[in-house]
Amino acid sequence: MSLQPDINSLLHNMRAQIQALTTQLAELQANPPATTPSVEKKFNKKVEVIADPVAFKGDRAQFAKWWIKLQIWVKANWDAFADDFEVATGVLSRLKGPVAGRYAQVRLQECYTAGVWPTWDNLKVEIEKYFKPQAEGNWARQQICSFKQGNMRMDDFVTRFLALSIQGGLGNEHGGAAGTQCEPPHCRTALSAGYEK
């Protein structure tokens, strides 16, 4: 029977705490603090999937690397762009240097004056036309013809070969045919297997 008073006092204390918390909750609901952001605002922030690709400074040798990063960045952040204006200014503002910067300045001025901004698909075609090295495909094909494994690991060799064939615009049949000239024979087999996937 000695437990009965302890339980009664415990229940009494719990009722008092519940009453105090209920009162506090009612006060907060009636007068919410102005500085506390709502839960919705805290959880609706955009998560950055890929880092900003920074600026292209006009080095055509670096264009392909920068261009793919920029395209992925635009796609990852597509919902953040309200319209063609924001996409175009976001992309063109990343063109720097004497040639790329001048191109961006002129293109931004043209769009601003006309009040017409290119769609993302049209802007991609336009930028590739001006900055993608035209001889890139020929260079890649030439590299494939003279490509040797040397001290390179076979998987690295196959990866580089396949990258060059993609860069050179070679289809599976052409890339595989170029790979048949490779030495040693097990590399030819690995390259052929890579094209069959």
C-alpha positions as protocol buffer text, in pm:
chain_id: "A"
residue {
  index: 1
  type: MET
  ca { x: 0 y: 0 z: 0 }
}
residue {
  index: 2
  type: SER
  ca { x: 295 y: 231 z: 34 }
}
residue {
  index: 3
  type: LEU
  ca { x: 316 y: 254 z: -348 }
}
residue {
  index: 4
  type: GLN
  ca { x: -27 y: 415 z: -374 }
}
residue {
  index: 5
  type: PRO
  ca { x: 76 y: 765 z: -254 }
}
residue {
  index: 6
  type: ASP
  ca { x: 378 y: 764 z: -487 }
}
residue {
  index: 7
  type: ILE
  ca { x: 161 y: 675 z: -786 }
}
residue {
  index: 8
  type: ASN
  ca { x: -95 y: 941 z: -691 }
}
residue {
  index: 9
  type: SER
  ca { x: 173 y: 1209 z: -664 }
}
residue {
  index: 10
  type: LEU
  ca { x: 327 y: 1094 z: -993 }
}
residue {
  index: 11
  type: LEU
  ca { x: -11 y: 1118 z: -1169 }
}
residue {
  index: 12
  type: HIS
  ca { x: -71 y: 1459 z: -1013 }
}
residue {
  index: 13
  type: ASN
  ca { x: 268 y: 1584 z: -1141 }
}
residue {
  index: 14
  type: MET
  ca { x: 200 y: 1444 z: -1489 }
}
residue {
  index: 15
  type: ARG
  ca { x: -140 y: 1620 z: -1505 }
}
residue {
  index: 16
  type: ALA
  ca { x: 26 y: 1946 z: -1405 }
}
residue {
  index: 17
  type: GLN
  ca { x: 292 y: 1906 z: -1677 }
}
residue {
  index: 18
  type: ILE
  ca { x: 28 y: 1823 z: -1940 }
}
residue {
  index: 19
  type: GLN
  ca { x: -172 y: 2130 z: -1838 }
}
residue {
  index: 20
  type: ALA
  ca { x: 139 y: 2352 z: -1857 }
}
residue {
  index: 21
  type: LEU
  ca { x: 232 y: 2217 z: -2203 }
}
residue {
  index: 22
  type: THR
  ca { x: -126 y: 2256 z: -2329 }
}
residue {
  index: 23
  type: THR
  ca { x: -130 y: 2618 z: -2212 }
}
residue {
  index: 24
  type: GLN
  ca { x: 210 y: 2684 z: -2373 }
}
residue {
  index: 25
  type: LEU
  ca { x: 93 y: 2527 z: -2703 }
}
residue {
  index: 26
  type: ALA
  ca { x: -224 y: 2738 z: -2705 }
}
residue {
  index: 27
  type: GLU
  ca { x: -17 y: 3055 z: -2652 }
}
residue {
  index: 28
  type: LEU
  ca { x: 222 y: 2965 z: -2937 }
}
residue {
  index: 29
  type: GLN
  ca { x: -68 y: 2890 z: -3171 }
}
residue {
  index: 30
  type: ALA
  ca { x: -235 y: 3219 z: -3085 }
}
residue {
  index: 31
  type: ASN
  ca { x: 86 y: 3425 z: -3118 }
}
residue {
  index: 32
  type: PRO
  ca { x: 344 y: 3244 z: -3336 }
}
residue {
  index: 33
  type: PRO
  ca { x: 695 y: 3392 z: -3322 }
}
residue {
  index: 34
  type: ALA
  ca { x: 772 y: 3602 z: -3631 }
}
residue {
  index: 35
  type: THR
  ca { x: 1139 y: 3504 z: -3665 }
}
residue {
  index: 36
  type: THR
  ca { x: 1097 y: 3125 z: -3675 }
}
residue {
  index: 37
  type: PRO
  ca { x: 1068 y: 3001 z: -4035 }
}
residue {
  index: 38
  type: SER
  ca { x: 789 y: 2759 z: -4108 }
}
residue {
  index: 39
  type: VAL
  ca { x: 865 y: 2391 z: -4144 }
}
residue {
  index: 40
  type: GLU
  ca { x: 765 y: 2409 z: -4512 }
}
residue {
  index: 41
  type: LYS
  ca { x: 1028 y: 2675 z: -4584 }
}
residue {
  index: 42
  type: LYS
  ca { x: 1297 y: 2472 z: -4411 }
}
residue {
  index: 43
  type: PHE
  ca { x: 1235 y: 2162 z: -4624 }
}
residue {
  index: 44
  type: ASN
  ca { x: 1160 y: 2320 z: -4963 }
}
residue {
  index: 45
  type: LYS
  ca { x: 1517 y: 2429 z: -5030 }
}
residue {
  index: 46
  type: LYS
  ca { x: 1669 y: 2323 z: -5363 }
}
residue {
  index: 47
  type: VAL
  ca { x: 1945 y: 2067 z: -5322 }
}
residue {
  index: 48
  type: GLU
  ca { x: 2242 y: 2130 z: -5550 }
}
residue {
  index: 49
  type: VAL
  ca { x: 2315 y: 1806 z: -5732 }
}
residue {
  index: 50
  type: ILE
  ca { x: 2619 y: 1921 z: -5926 }
}
residue {
  index: 51
  type: ALA
  ca { x: 2855 y: 2208 z: -5857 }
}
residue {
  index: 52
  type: ASP
  ca { x: 2836 y: 2523 z: -6067 }
}
residue {
  index: 53
  type: PRO
  ca { x: 3062 y: 2463 z: -6371 }
}
residue {
  index: 54
  type: VAL
  ca { x: 3206 y: 2816 z: -6333 }
}
residue {
  index: 55
  type: ALA
  ca { x: 3322 y: 3001 z: -6643 }
}
residue {
  index: 56
  type: PHE
  ca { x: 3447 y: 2895 z: -6984 }
}
residue {
  index: 57
  type: LYS
  ca { x: 3744 y: 3118 z: -7056 }
}
residue {
  index: 58
  type: GLY
  ca { x: 3771 y: 3044 z: -7427 }
}
residue {
  index: 59
  type: ASP
  ca { x: 4020 y: 2755 z: -7424 }
}
residue {
  index: 60
  type: ARG
  ca { x: 3873 y: 2532 z: -7694 }
}
residue {
  index: 61
  type: ALA
  ca { x: 4071 y: 2233 z: -7565 }
}
residue {
  index: 62
  type: GLN
  ca { x: 3873 y: 2260 z: -7239 }
}
residue {
  index: 63
  type: PHE
  ca { x: 3538 y: 2324 z: -7406 }
}
residue {
  index: 64
  type: ALA
  ca { x: 3410 y: 1963 z: -7413 }
}
residue {
  index: 65
  type: LYS
  ca { x: 3479 y: 1911 z: -7042 }
}
residue {
  index: 66
  type: TRP
  ca { x: 3319 y: 2243 z: -6945 }
}
residue {
  index: 67
  type: TRP
  ca { x: 3026 y: 2200 z: -7184 }
}
residue {
  index: 68
  type: ILE
  ca { x: 2914 y: 1862 z: -7049 }
}
residue {
  index: 69
  type: LYS
  ca { x: 2938 y: 1992 z: -6691 }
}
residue {
  index: 70
  type: LEU
  ca { x: 2729 y: 2297 z: -6783 }
}
residue {
  index: 71
  type: GLN
  ca { x: 2462 y: 2089 z: -6956 }
}
residue {
  index: 72
  type: ILE
  ca { x: 2433 y: 1857 z: -6656 }
}
residue {
  index: 73
  type: TRP
  ca { x: 2419 y: 2159 z: -6424 }
}
residue {
  index: 74
  type: VAL
  ca { x: 2136 y: 2316 z: -6628 }
}
residue {
  index: 75
  type: LYS
  ca { x: 1943 y: 1988 z: -6632 }
}
residue {
  index: 76
  type: ALA
  ca { x: 1992 y: 1933 z: -6257 }
}
residue {
  index: 77
  type: ASN
  ca { x: 1872 y: 2286 z: -6179 }
}
residue {
  index: 78
  type: TRP
  ca { x: 1605 y: 2305 z: -6451 }
}
residue {
  index: 79
  type: ASP
  ca { x: 1321 y: 2377 z: -6205 }
}
residue {
  index: 80
  type: ALA
  ca { x: 1512 y: 2678 z: -6071 }
}
residue {
  index: 81
  type: PHE
  ca { x: 1491 y: 2854 z: -6411 }
}
residue {
  index: 82
  type: ALA
  ca { x: 1166 y: 3041 z: -6464 }
}
residue {
  index: 83
  type: ASP
  ca { x: 1200 y: 3097 z: -6839 }
}
residue {
  index: 84
  type: ASP
  ca { x: 1434 y: 3114 z: -7142 }
}
residue {
  index: 85
  type: PHE
  ca { x: 1570 y: 3448 z: -7019 }
}
residue {
  index: 86
  type: GLU
  ca { x: 1706 y: 3293 z: -6700 }
}
residue {
  index: 87
  type: VAL
  ca { x: 1856 y: 2993 z: -6879 }
}
residue {
  index: 88
  type: ALA
  ca { x: 2021 y: 3208 z: -7147 }
}
residue {
  index: 89
  type: THR
  ca { x: 2162 y: 3462 z: -6902 }
}
residue {
  index: 90
  type: GLY
  ca { x: 2277 y: 3184 z: -6669 }
}
residue {
  index: 91
  type: VAL
  ca { x: 2467 y: 3013 z: -6950 }
}
residue {
  index: 92
  type: LEU
  ca { x: 2595 y: 3317 z: -7140 }
}
residue {
  index: 93
  type: SER
  ca { x: 2718 y: 3483 z: -6821 }
}
residue {
  index: 94
  type: ARG
  ca { x: 2959 y: 3190 z: -6778 }
}
residue {
  index: 95
  type: LEU
  ca { x: 3138 y: 3270 z: -7105 }
}
residue {
  index: 96
  type: LYS
  ca { x: 3452 y: 3475 z: -7026 }
}
residue {
  index: 97
  type: GLY
  ca { x: 3773 y: 3575 z: -7199 }
}
residue {
  index: 98
  type: PRO
  ca { x: 3843 y: 3779 z: -7510 }
}
residue {
  index: 99
  type: VAL
  ca { x: 3650 y: 3562 z: -7758 }
}
residue {
  index: 100
  type: ALA
  ca { x: 3386 y: 3384 z: -7549 }
}
residue {
  index: 101
  type: GLY
  ca { x: 3324 y: 3693 z: -7335 }
}
residue {
  index: 102
  type: ARG
  ca { x: 3279 y: 3915 z: -7640 }
}
residue {
  index: 103
  type: TYR
  ca { x: 3043 y: 3661 z: -7796 }
}
residue {
  index: 104
  type: ALA
  ca { x: 2836 y: 3651 z: -7474 }
}
residue {
  index: 105
  type: GLN
  ca { x: 2828 y: 4030 z: -7449 }
}
residue {
  index: 106
  type: VAL
  ca { x: 2709 y: 4071 z: -7809 }
}
residue {
  index: 107
  type: ARG
  ca { x: 2455 y: 3789 z: -7780 }
}
residue {
  index: 108
  type: LEU
  ca { x: 2312 y: 3922 z: -7453 }
}
residue {
  index: 109
  type: GLN
  ca { x: 2281 y: 4269 z: -7607 }
}
residue {
  index: 110
  type: GLU
  ca { x: 2103 y: 4127 z: -7914 }
}
residue {
  index: 111
  type: CYS
  ca { x: 1857 y: 3930 z: -7702 }
}
residue {
  index: 112
  type: TYR
  ca { x: 1794 y: 4221 z: -7465 }
}
residue {
  index: 113
  type: THR
  ca { x: 1734 y: 4465 z: -7752 }
}
residue {
  index: 114
  type: ALA
  ca { x: 1501 y: 4229 z: -7939 }
}
residue {
  index: 115
  type: GLY
  ca { x: 1332 y: 4107 z: -7621 }
}
residue {
  index: 116
  type: VAL
  ca { x: 1359 y: 3750 z: -7749 }
}
residue {
  index: 117
  type: TRP
  ca { x: 1567 y: 3489 z: -7567 }
}
residue {
  index: 118
  type: PRO
  ca { x: 1675 y: 3158 z: -7722 }
}
residue {
  index: 119
  type: THR
  ca { x: 1536 y: 2831 z: -7592 }
}
residue {
  index: 120
  type: TRP
  ca { x: 1781 y: 2596 z: -7421 }
}
residue {
  index: 121
  type: ASP
  ca { x: 1786 y: 2364 z: -7724 }
}
residue {
  index: 122
  type: ASN
  ca { x: 1861 y: 2650 z: -7964 }
}
residue {
  index: 123
  type: LEU
  ca { x: 2125 y: 2793 z: -7732 }
}
residue {
  index: 124
  type: LYS
  ca { x: 2302 y: 2455 z: -7712 }
}
residue {
  index: 125
  type: VAL
  ca { x: 2323 y: 2433 z: -8092 }
}
residue {
  index: 126
  type: GLU
  ca { x: 2445 y: 2793 z: -8116 }
}
residue {
  index: 127
  type: ILE
  ca { x: 2718 y: 2757 z: -7852 }
}
residue {
  index: 128
  type: GLU
  ca { x: 2841 y: 2427 z: -7997 }
}
residue {
  index: 129
  type: LYS
  ca { x: 2857 y: 2587 z: -8341 }
}
residue {
  index: 130
  type: TYR
  ca { x: 3085 y: 2865 z: -8216 }
}
residue {
  index: 131
  type: PHE
  ca { x: 3302 y: 2693 z: -7957 }
}
residue {
  index: 132
  type: LYS
  ca { x: 3318 y: 2317 z: -8015 }
}
residue {
  index: 133
  type: PRO
  ca { x: 3642 y: 2238 z: -8196 }
}
residue {
  index: 134
  type: GLN
  ca { x: 3548 y: 2143 z: -8552 }
}
residue {
  index: 135
  type: ALA
  ca { x: 3852 y: 1923 z: -8595 }
}
residue {
  index: 136
  type: GLU
  ca { x: 3780 y: 1728 z: -8276 }
}
residue {
  index: 137
  type: GLY
  ca { x: 3638 y: 1429 z: -8466 }
}
residue {
  index: 138
  type: ASN
  ca { x: 3930 y: 1415 z: -8708 }
}
residue {
  index: 139
  type: TRP
  ca { x: 4177 y: 1448 z: -8422 }
}
residue {
  index: 140
  type: ALA
  ca { x: 4010 y: 1163 z: -8230 }
}
residue {
  index: 141
  type: ARG
  ca { x: 4011 y: 937 z: -8538 }
}
residue {
  index: 142
  type: GLN
  ca { x: 4379 y: 1012 z: -8593 }
}
residue {
  index: 143
  type: GLN
  ca { x: 4454 y: 933 z: -8228 }
}
residue {
  index: 144
  type: ILE
  ca { x: 4275 y: 598 z: -8261 }
}
residue {
  index: 145
  type: CYS
  ca { x: 4485 y: 502 z: -8563 }
}
residue {
  index: 146
  type: SER
  ca { x: 4809 y: 564 z: -8373 }
}
residue {
  index: 147
  type: PHE
  ca { x: 4685 y: 457 z: -8028 }
}
residue {
  index: 148
  type: LYS
  ca { x: 4910 y: 208 z: -7850 }
}
residue {
  index: 149
  type: GLN
  ca { x: 4869 y: 43 z: -7512 }
}
residue {
  index: 150
  type: GLY
  ca { x: 5232 y: 68 z: -7401 }
}
residue {
  index: 151
  type: ASN
  ca { x: 5254 y: 40 z: -7021 }
}
residue {
  index: 152
  type: MET
  ca { x: 4886 y: 129 z: -6975 }
}
residue {
  index: 153
  type: ARG
  ca { x: 4657 y: -118 z: -6796 }
}
residue {
  index: 154
  type: MET
  ca { x: 4419 y: -293 z: -7033 }
}
residue {
  index: 155
  type: ASP
  ca { x: 4101 y: -152 z: -6873 }
}
residue {
  index: 156
  type: ASP
  ca { x: 4244 y: 202 z: -6893 }
}
residue {
  index: 157
  type: PHE
  ca { x: 4342 y: 142 z: -7255 }
}
residue {
  index: 158
  type: VAL
  ca { x: 3993 y: 16 z: -7345 }
}
residue {
  index: 159
  type: THR
  ca { x: 3829 y: 308 z: -7162 }
}
residue {
  index: 160
  type: ARG
  ca { x: 4044 y: 567 z: -7341 }
}
residue {
  index: 161
  type: PHE
  ca { x: 3991 y: 397 z: -7675 }
}
residue {
  index: 162
  type: LEU
  ca { x: 3613 y: 396 z: -7630 }
}
residue {
  index: 163
  type: ALA
  ca { x: 3620 y: 761 z: -7520 }
}
residue {
  index: 164
  type: LEU
  ca { x: 3816 y: 856 z: -7832 }
}
residue {
  index: 165
  type: SER
  ca { x: 3575 y: 663 z: -8054 }
}
residue {
  index: 166
  type: ILE
  ca { x: 3279 y: 847 z: -7899 }
}
residue {
  index: 167
  type: GLN
  ca { x: 3460 y: 1180 z: -7928 }
}
residue {
  index: 168
  type: GLY
  ca { x: 3542 y: 1103 z: -8292 }
}
residue {
  index: 169
  type: GLY
  ca { x: 3180 y: 1023 z: -8367 }
}
residue {
  index: 170
  type: LEU
  ca { x: 3258 y: 666 z: -8468 }
}
residue {
  index: 171
  type: GLY
  ca { x: 2972 y: 420 z: -8453 }
}
residue {
  index: 172
  type: ASN
  ca { x: 3006 y: 72 z: -8311 }
}
residue {
  index: 173
  type: GLU
  ca { x: 3098 y: -82 z: -8645 }
}
residue {
  index: 174
  type: HIS
  ca { x: 3366 y: 179 z: -8724 }
}
residue {
  index: 175
  type: GLY
  ca { x: 3513 y: 188 z: -8373 }
}
residue {
  index: 176
  type: GLY
  ca { x: 3525 y: -189 z: -8359 }
}
residue {
  index: 177
  type: ALA
  ca { x: 3692 y: -201 z: -8700 }
}
residue {
  index: 178
  type: ALA
  ca { x: 3953 y: 53 z: -8589 }
}
residue {
  index: 179
  type: GLY
  ca { x: 4010 y: -156 z: -8277 }
}
residue {
  index: 180
  type: THR
  ca { x: 4098 y: -461 z: -8485 }
}
residue {
  index: 181
  type: GLN
  ca { x: 4430 y: -295 z: -8565 }
}
residue {
  index: 182
  type: CYS
  ca { x: 4526 y: -287 z: -8195 }
}
residue {
  index: 183
  type: GLU
  ca { x: 4801 y: -496 z: -8047 }
}
residue {
  index: 184
  type: PRO
  ca { x: 4815 y: -722 z: -7847 }
}
residue {
  index: 185
  type: PRO
  ca { x: 4532 y: -957 z: -7953 }
}
residue {
  index: 186
  type: HIS
  ca { x: 4360 y: -967 z: -7610 }
}
residue {
  index: 187
  type: CYS
  ca { x: 4307 y: -588 z: -7641 }
}
residue {
  index: 188
  type: ARG
  ca { x: 4126 y: -643 z: -7971 }
}
residue {
  index: 189
  type: THR
  ca { x: 3899 y: -892 z: -7795 }
}
residue {
  index: 190
  type: ALA
  ca { x: 3829 y: -650 z: -7508 }
}
residue {
  index: 191
  type: LEU
  ca { x: 3755 y: -364 z: -7749 }
}
residue {
  index: 192
  type: SER
  ca { x: 3520 y: -580 z: -7953 }
}
residue {
  index: 193
  type: ALA
  ca { x: 3341 y: -685 z: -7635 }
}
residue {
  index: 194
  type: GLY
  ca { x: 3307 y: -318 z: -7536 }
}
residue {
  index: 195
  type: TYR
  ca { x: 3134 y: -240 z: -7865 }
}
residue {
  index: 196
  type: GLU
  ca { x: 2895 y: -533 z: -7839 }
}
residue {
  index: 197
  type: LYS
  ca { x: 2747 y: -412 z: -7507 }
}
